[in-house]
Amino acid sequence: MKKAFEGERIDFGADIKEGCTLVIKRFWAPAAMLARGMITDDLYAAAKRLRDDYYAGQAGKPGGREAYAKACRAVGTTSMPVLAWAVLSHGTVMGWAECKGIEVAQATGQVVQGLERLEKHYFLEN
């Protein structure tokens, strides 16, 4: 026996009033970690610089690709995937942990370790 749903009406609640705006703030793991005291200002600055170098390279700005590639080499193949996830792709640390099947504390440690390598590259070696 089939039931016809043509006469059914679904109420999704009150309509949005005209003039209302919805603001969505994009999550960024380094900002959340800084706000919670999990990383220092220098580690946050290193994350910001990696993101800026990446976007500069994508935009074709002079030196952008080279700066990003140099940072990737400095961080290494072990830490770069977690930084690509949390810094460049706006992924969460919890999402990384779930994806990799590890504890959140271990994922947090991986992000911090990668940021420490970035800090060394950007601010201590240059």
PDB file of C-alpha atoms in Angstrom:
ATOM      1  CA  MET A   1       0.000   0.000   0.000  1.00  0.00           C
ATOM      2  CA  LYS A   2       1.423   3.360  -1.049  1.00  0.00           C
ATOM      3  CA  LYS A   3       0.674   6.626   0.676  1.00  0.00           C
ATOM      4  CA  ALA A   4       0.507   9.852  -1.287  1.00  0.00           C
ATOM      5  CA  PHE A   5       2.242  12.787   0.378  1.00  0.00           C
ATOM      6  CA  GLU A   6       0.995  15.543  -1.893  1.00  0.00           C
ATOM      7  CA  GLY A   7      -1.331  16.870   0.781  1.00  0.00           C
ATOM      8  CA  GLU A   8       1.231  16.775   3.581  1.00  0.00           C
ATOM      9  CA  ARG A   9       2.702  20.015   4.776  1.00  0.00           C
ATOM     10  CA  ILE A  10       5.960  20.346   6.654  1.00  0.00           C
ATOM     11  CA  ASP A  11       6.432  23.306   8.946  1.00  0.00           C
ATOM     12  CA  PHE A  12      10.063  24.308   9.321  1.00  0.00           C
ATOM     13  CA  GLY A  13       9.304  26.941  11.918  1.00  0.00           C
ATOM     14  CA  ALA A  14       9.058  30.698  11.683  1.00  0.00           C
ATOM     15  CA  ASP A  15      10.356  32.300   8.524  1.00  0.00           C
ATOM     16  CA  ILE A  16      13.437  34.441   8.747  1.00  0.00           C
ATOM     17  CA  LYS A  17      12.411  38.042   8.973  1.00  0.00           C
ATOM     18  CA  GLU A  18      13.516  40.311   6.190  1.00  0.00           C
ATOM     19  CA  GLY A  19      16.619  42.270   7.081  1.00  0.00           C
ATOM     20  CA  CYS A  20      18.057  39.652   9.416  1.00  0.00           C
ATOM     21  CA  THR A  21      21.564  38.556   8.617  1.00  0.00           C
ATOM     22  CA  LEU A  22      23.274  35.361   9.600  1.00  0.00           C
ATOM     23  CA  VAL A  23      26.940  35.683  10.407  1.00  0.00           C
ATOM     24  CA  ILE A  24      29.119  32.616  10.381  1.00  0.00           C
ATOM     25  CA  LYS A  25      32.576  32.955  11.832  1.00  0.00           C
ATOM     26  CA  ARG A  26      35.025  30.561  10.227  1.00  0.00           C
ATOM     27  CA  PHE A  27      36.834  28.379  12.751  1.00  0.00           C
ATOM     28  CA  TRP A  28      40.622  28.354  12.740  1.00  0.00           C
ATOM     29  CA  ALA A  29      42.367  25.883  15.055  1.00  0.00           C
ATOM     30  CA  PRO A  30      45.433  28.060  15.848  1.00  0.00           C
ATOM     31  CA  ALA A  31      43.183  30.937  16.954  1.00  0.00           C
ATOM     32  CA  ALA A  32      41.190  28.617  19.213  1.00  0.00           C
ATOM     33  CA  MET A  33      44.380  27.102  20.618  1.00  0.00           C
ATOM     34  CA  LEU A  34      45.816  30.570  21.329  1.00  0.00           C
ATOM     35  CA  ALA A  35      42.598  31.665  23.037  1.00  0.00           C
ATOM     36  CA  ARG A  36      42.729  28.568  25.268  1.00  0.00           C
ATOM     37  CA  GLY A  37      46.383  29.128  26.156  1.00  0.00           C
ATOM     38  CA  MET A  38      47.492  25.967  24.354  1.00  0.00           C
ATOM     39  CA  ILE A  39      50.022  27.764  22.128  1.00  0.00           C
ATOM     40  CA  THR A  40      52.102  30.916  22.428  1.00  0.00           C
ATOM     41  CA  ASP A  41      51.830  34.095  20.408  1.00  0.00           C
ATOM     42  CA  ASP A  42      54.945  33.051  18.478  1.00  0.00           C
ATOM     43  CA  LEU A  43      53.425  29.702  17.485  1.00  0.00           C
ATOM     44  CA  TYR A  44      50.279  31.518  16.391  1.00  0.00           C
ATOM     45  CA  ALA A  45      52.387  33.957  14.342  1.00  0.00           C
ATOM     46  CA  ALA A  46      54.145  31.021  12.685  1.00  0.00           C
ATOM     47  CA  ALA A  47      50.766  29.485  11.750  1.00  0.00           C
ATOM     48  CA  LYS A  48      49.621  32.814  10.334  1.00  0.00           C
ATOM     49  CA  ARG A  49      52.775  33.185   8.294  1.00  0.00           C
ATOM     50  CA  LEU A  50      52.432  29.669   6.858  1.00  0.00           C
ATOM     51  CA  ARG A  51      48.862  30.484   5.847  1.00  0.00           C
ATOM     52  CA  ASP A  52      49.964  33.789   4.300  1.00  0.00           C
ATOM     53  CA  ASP A  53      52.780  32.088   2.383  1.00  0.00           C
ATOM     54  CA  TYR A  54      50.367  29.454   1.113  1.00  0.00           C
ATOM     55  CA  TYR A  55      47.838  32.031  -0.100  1.00  0.00           C
ATOM     56  CA  ALA A  56      50.603  34.143  -1.655  1.00  0.00           C
ATOM     57  CA  GLY A  57      51.785  31.096  -3.566  1.00  0.00           C
ATOM     58  CA  GLN A  58      48.252  30.296  -4.707  1.00  0.00           C
ATOM     59  CA  ALA A  59      47.808  33.880  -5.890  1.00  0.00           C
ATOM     60  CA  GLY A  60      51.064  33.739  -7.851  1.00  0.00           C
ATOM     61  CA  LYS A  61      52.739  36.497  -5.857  1.00  0.00           C
ATOM     62  CA  PRO A  62      56.525  36.658  -6.273  1.00  0.00           C
ATOM     63  CA  GLY A  63      58.296  34.428  -3.782  1.00  0.00           C
ATOM     64  CA  GLY A  64      55.066  32.983  -2.391  1.00  0.00           C
ATOM     65  CA  ARG A  65      55.463  29.449  -3.678  1.00  0.00           C
ATOM     66  CA  GLU A  66      59.119  29.362  -2.736  1.00  0.00           C
ATOM     67  CA  ALA A  67      58.433  30.579   0.813  1.00  0.00           C
ATOM     68  CA  TYR A  68      55.681  28.000   1.251  1.00  0.00           C
ATOM     69  CA  ALA A  69      57.808  25.175  -0.175  1.00  0.00           C
ATOM     70  CA  LYS A  70      60.699  26.145   2.091  1.00  0.00           C
ATOM     71  CA  ALA A  71      58.412  26.098   5.141  1.00  0.00           C
ATOM     72  CA  CYS A  72      57.065  22.677   4.136  1.00  0.00           C
ATOM     73  CA  ARG A  73      60.586  21.301   3.863  1.00  0.00           C
ATOM     74  CA  ALA A  74      61.505  22.785   7.247  1.00  0.00           C
ATOM     75  CA  VAL A  75      58.482  21.232   8.936  1.00  0.00           C
ATOM     76  CA  GLY A  76      58.964  17.849   7.292  1.00  0.00           C
ATOM     77  CA  THR A  77      56.684  15.171   5.942  1.00  0.00           C
ATOM     78  CA  THR A  78      55.657  13.963   9.399  1.00  0.00           C
ATOM     79  CA  SER A  79      54.230  17.256  10.669  1.00  0.00           C
ATOM     80  CA  MET A  80      53.099  18.941   7.457  1.00  0.00           C
ATOM     81  CA  PRO A  81      49.886  16.903   7.003  1.00  0.00           C
ATOM     82  CA  VAL A  82      48.504  17.959  10.387  1.00  0.00           C
ATOM     83  CA  LEU A  83      49.399  21.598   9.683  1.00  0.00           C
ATOM     84  CA  ALA A  84      47.765  21.397   6.268  1.00  0.00           C
ATOM     85  CA  TRP A  85      44.641  20.106   8.016  1.00  0.00           C
ATOM     86  CA  ALA A  86      44.524  22.532  10.951  1.00  0.00           C
ATOM     87  CA  VAL A  87      46.191  25.653   9.536  1.00  0.00           C
ATOM     88  CA  LEU A  88      45.489  25.659   5.807  1.00  0.00           C
ATOM     89  CA  SER A  89      42.208  23.744   5.550  1.00  0.00           C
ATOM     90  CA  HIS A  90      40.534  25.133   8.694  1.00  0.00           C
ATOM     91  CA  GLY A  91      40.095  21.617  10.059  1.00  0.00           C
ATOM     92  CA  THR A  92      39.706  20.950  13.749  1.00  0.00           C
ATOM     93  CA  VAL A  93      42.156  19.109  15.974  1.00  0.00           C
ATOM     94  CA  MET A  94      39.305  16.829  17.005  1.00  0.00           C
ATOM     95  CA  GLY A  95      38.584  16.124  13.342  1.00  0.00           C
ATOM     96  CA  TRP A  96      42.252  15.235  12.747  1.00  0.00           C
ATOM     97  CA  ALA A  97      42.193  12.895  15.743  1.00  0.00           C
ATOM     98  CA  GLU A  98      39.033  11.214  14.486  1.00  0.00           C
ATOM     99  CA  CYS A  99      40.409  10.903  10.964  1.00  0.00           C
ATOM    100  CA  LYS A 100      43.660   9.340  12.191  1.00  0.00           C
ATOM    101  CA  GLY A 101      42.110   7.218  14.942  1.00  0.00           C
ATOM    102  CA  ILE A 102      44.136   8.839  17.716  1.00  0.00           C
ATOM    103  CA  GLU A 103      43.353  10.643  20.960  1.00  0.00           C
ATOM    104  CA  VAL A 104      42.691  14.391  20.827  1.00  0.00           C
ATOM    105  CA  ALA A 105      45.614  15.009  23.183  1.00  0.00           C
ATOM    106  CA  GLN A 106      47.959  13.252  20.756  1.00  0.00           C
ATOM    107  CA  ALA A 107      46.560  15.249  17.833  1.00  0.00           C
ATOM    108  CA  THR A 108      47.037  18.467  19.806  1.00  0.00           C
ATOM    109  CA  GLY A 109      50.633  17.475  20.437  1.00  0.00           C
ATOM    110  CA  GLN A 110      51.152  16.900  16.727  1.00  0.00           C
ATOM    111  CA  VAL A 111      49.847  20.373  15.903  1.00  0.00           C
ATOM    112  CA  VAL A 112      52.033  21.976  18.570  1.00  0.00           C
ATOM    113  CA  GLN A 113      55.098  20.049  17.374  1.00  0.00           C
ATOM    114  CA  GLY A 114      54.483  21.186  13.797  1.00  0.00           C
ATOM    115  CA  LEU A 115      54.023  24.784  14.911  1.00  0.00           C
ATOM    116  CA  GLU A 116      57.235  24.625  16.922  1.00  0.00           C
ATOM    117  CA  ARG A 117      59.090  23.508  13.796  1.00  0.00           C
ATOM    118  CA  LEU A 118      57.506  26.385  11.887  1.00  0.00           C
ATOM    119  CA  GLU A 119      58.481  28.839  14.599  1.00  0.00           C
ATOM    120  CA  LYS A 120      62.072  27.626  14.415  1.00  0.00           C
ATOM    121  CA  HIS A 121      62.044  27.985  10.623  1.00  0.00           C
ATOM    122  CA  TYR A 122      60.462  31.434  10.481  1.00  0.00           C
ATOM    123  CA  PHE A 123      61.825  33.166  13.533  1.00  0.00           C
ATOM    124  CA  LEU A 124      64.883  31.387  14.889  1.00  0.00           C
ATOM    125  CA  GLU A 125      66.773  30.365  11.762  1.00  0.00           C
ATOM    126  CA  ASN A 126      66.239  33.511   9.706  1.00  0.00           C
TER     127      ASN A 126
END
